[in-house]
Short mmCIF file of C-alpha atoms in Angstrom, two decimals:
data_model
loop_
_atom_site.label_atom_id
_atom_site.label_comp_id
_atom_site.label_asym_id
_atom_site.label_seq_id
_atom_site.Cartn_x
_atom_site.Cartn_y
_atom_site.Cartn_z
CA MET A 24 0.35 -9.41 11.05
CA VAL A 25 0.12 -5.77 9.97
CA THR A 26 3.50 -5.21 11.62
CA SER A 27 5.00 -8.01 9.52
CA LEU A 28 3.49 -6.53 6.37
CA ILE A 29 4.99 -3.13 7.17
CA LYS A 30 8.36 -4.72 7.91
CA HIS A 31 8.63 -6.94 4.82
CA GLU A 32 6.11 -5.15 2.53
CA ARG A 33 5.18 -8.57 1.14
CA ILE A 34 4.07 -11.70 3.02
CA VAL A 35 2.61 -15.10 2.14
CA THR A 36 -0.44 -16.19 4.13
CA THR A 37 -3.79 -17.89 3.67
CA LEU A 38 -6.31 -16.22 1.40
CA PRO A 39 -8.92 -15.37 4.09
CA LYS A 40 -6.23 -13.84 6.32
CA ALA A 41 -4.86 -11.82 3.41
CA LYS A 42 -8.31 -10.44 2.57
CA GLU A 43 -8.89 -9.39 6.17
CA LEU A 44 -5.37 -7.97 6.49
CA ARG A 45 -5.94 -5.80 3.43
CA ARG A 46 -8.72 -3.94 5.23
CA VAL A 47 -6.55 -3.18 8.26
CA ALA A 48 -3.44 -2.37 6.20
CA ASP A 49 -5.33 0.16 4.07
CA LYS A 50 -6.72 1.83 7.19
CA ILE A 51 -3.27 2.14 8.74
CA ILE A 52 -1.86 3.73 5.57
CA GLN A 53 -4.64 6.33 5.85
CA TYR A 54 -3.37 7.12 9.34
CA ALA A 55 0.18 7.49 7.98
CA LYS A 56 -0.98 9.79 5.18
CA ASN A 57 -2.70 12.04 7.72
CA GLY A 58 0.41 12.22 9.89
CA SER A 59 -1.21 13.96 12.88
CA LEU A 60 -0.48 13.07 16.49
CA HIS A 61 -3.92 11.52 16.84
CA SER A 62 -3.31 9.35 13.76
CA ARG A 63 0.07 8.27 15.14
CA ARG A 64 -1.54 7.21 18.41
CA LYS A 65 -4.31 5.32 16.59
CA ALA A 66 -1.68 3.50 14.51
CA ASP A 67 0.34 2.78 17.64
CA GLU A 68 -2.63 0.79 18.98
CA ILE A 69 -2.35 -1.56 16.00
CA VAL A 70 1.37 -1.71 15.15
CA ARG A 71 3.37 -3.75 17.67
CA GLU A 72 6.93 -2.46 17.08
CA LYS A 73 8.15 1.14 17.35
CA PRO A 74 10.58 0.92 14.38
CA MET A 75 7.72 -0.25 12.15
CA LEU A 76 5.60 2.68 13.32
CA THR A 77 8.44 5.00 12.32
CA LYS A 78 8.71 3.30 8.92
CA LEU A 79 4.97 3.62 8.46
CA PHE A 80 4.96 7.38 9.01
CA GLU A 81 8.31 8.25 7.38
CA VAL A 82 8.40 5.87 4.39
CA LEU A 83 4.98 4.44 3.58
CA GLY A 84 2.87 7.53 4.35
CA PRO A 85 4.75 9.84 1.96
CA ARG A 86 4.93 7.08 -0.69
CA TYR A 87 1.13 6.90 -0.93
CA GLN A 88 0.42 10.60 -0.41
CA ASP A 89 -1.10 11.09 -3.90
CA ARG A 90 -2.85 7.68 -4.03
CA GLU A 91 -6.49 7.67 -2.90
CA GLY A 92 -6.81 3.98 -2.07
CA GLY A 93 -5.73 0.54 -3.16
CA TYR A 94 -2.47 0.46 -1.23
CA THR A 95 -2.29 -3.34 -1.10
CA ARG A 96 -2.54 -6.13 -3.64
CA VAL A 97 -3.66 -9.70 -2.90
CA LEU A 98 -2.45 -12.33 -5.37
CA LYS A 99 -3.85 -15.83 -5.06
CA LEU A 100 -1.20 -18.54 -5.33
CA SER A 101 -1.78 -21.52 -7.59
CA GLN A 102 -0.93 -24.22 -5.07
CA ASN A 103 -2.70 -24.75 -1.78
CA ARG A 104 -0.80 -25.35 1.45
CA LYS A 105 0.31 -28.91 2.05
CA GLY A 106 -1.26 -30.55 5.04
CA ASP A 107 -4.63 -28.82 5.29
CA ASN A 108 -5.06 -27.76 1.63
CA ALA A 109 -5.71 -24.13 2.60
CA PRO A 110 -5.74 -21.60 -0.28
CA MET A 111 -2.61 -19.42 -0.12
CA ALA A 112 -2.09 -15.81 -1.20
CA VAL A 113 0.57 -13.12 -1.30
CA ILE A 114 -0.32 -9.71 0.10
CA GLU A 115 1.95 -6.81 -0.74
CA TYR A 116 2.06 -3.03 -0.84
CA VAL A 117 1.89 -1.55 -4.34
CA ASP A 118 4.47 0.96 -5.65
CA ARG A 119 7.25 -0.60 -3.62
CA PRO A 120 10.79 -0.77 -5.00
CA GLY A 121 11.61 -4.01 -6.81
CA GLU A 122 8.06 -5.21 -7.33
CA VAL A 123 7.40 -7.63 -10.16
CA ARG A 124 4.14 -6.13 -11.40
CA ALA A 125 3.97 -2.34 -11.43
CA ALA A 126 0.77 -0.72 -10.22
CA ARG A 127 -1.20 1.76 -12.28
CA PRO A 128 -0.17 5.27 -11.28
CA PRO A 129 -2.76 7.49 -9.59
CA PRO A 130 -4.77 9.73 -11.97
CA LYS A 131 -3.03 12.87 -10.70
CA ARG A 132 0.39 11.48 -11.63
CA VAL A 133 -0.88 10.32 -15.05
CA LEU A 134 -2.12 13.84 -15.91
CA GLU A 135 1.21 15.40 -14.89
CA THR A 136 3.09 12.94 -17.09
CA LEU A 137 0.69 13.55 -19.97
CA ASP A 138 1.15 17.32 -19.67
CA ASP A 139 4.94 16.92 -19.71
CA THR A 140 4.78 14.70 -22.78
CA LEU A 141 2.49 17.07 -24.66
CA ALA A 142 4.64 20.08 -23.72
CA SER A 143 7.77 18.36 -25.04
CA VAL A 144 6.22 18.09 -28.53
CA GLY A 145 4.80 21.60 -28.47
CA ILE A 146 1.14 20.96 -27.67
CA LYS A 147 -0.71 23.01 -25.04
CA SER A 148 -1.75 21.37 -21.80
CA ILE A 149 -5.26 19.94 -21.74
CA ARG A 150 -5.84 21.59 -18.34
CA ALA A 151 -4.61 25.04 -19.42
CA GLU A 152 -7.96 25.97 -20.96
#
């Protein structure tokens, strides 16, 4: 299921599966951020397809390099699944291109943007002191 999440970056599943998948998906992004050979081998134990392992380390790892956690978002759907009435949810990676709801930027990125904005109007940086 983690392989499918890496491939599509957004999947629809039951709520309990999505909550459990979030734990594994966040751990695998930590491996991708580290980028060492040991991390690649640990991720290879979990990810089932080689192209998705490559995408994990070349696309997703650098995307979340300055984010300290919270790589996935679980959104509960309003209607349950027909048949067994199971609660459904969407699990997706944040900060992906074309997402409907933008994630809050990491604090590091917010401070850089704030410094740029203040510098453009002629005010000293708050970190320059």
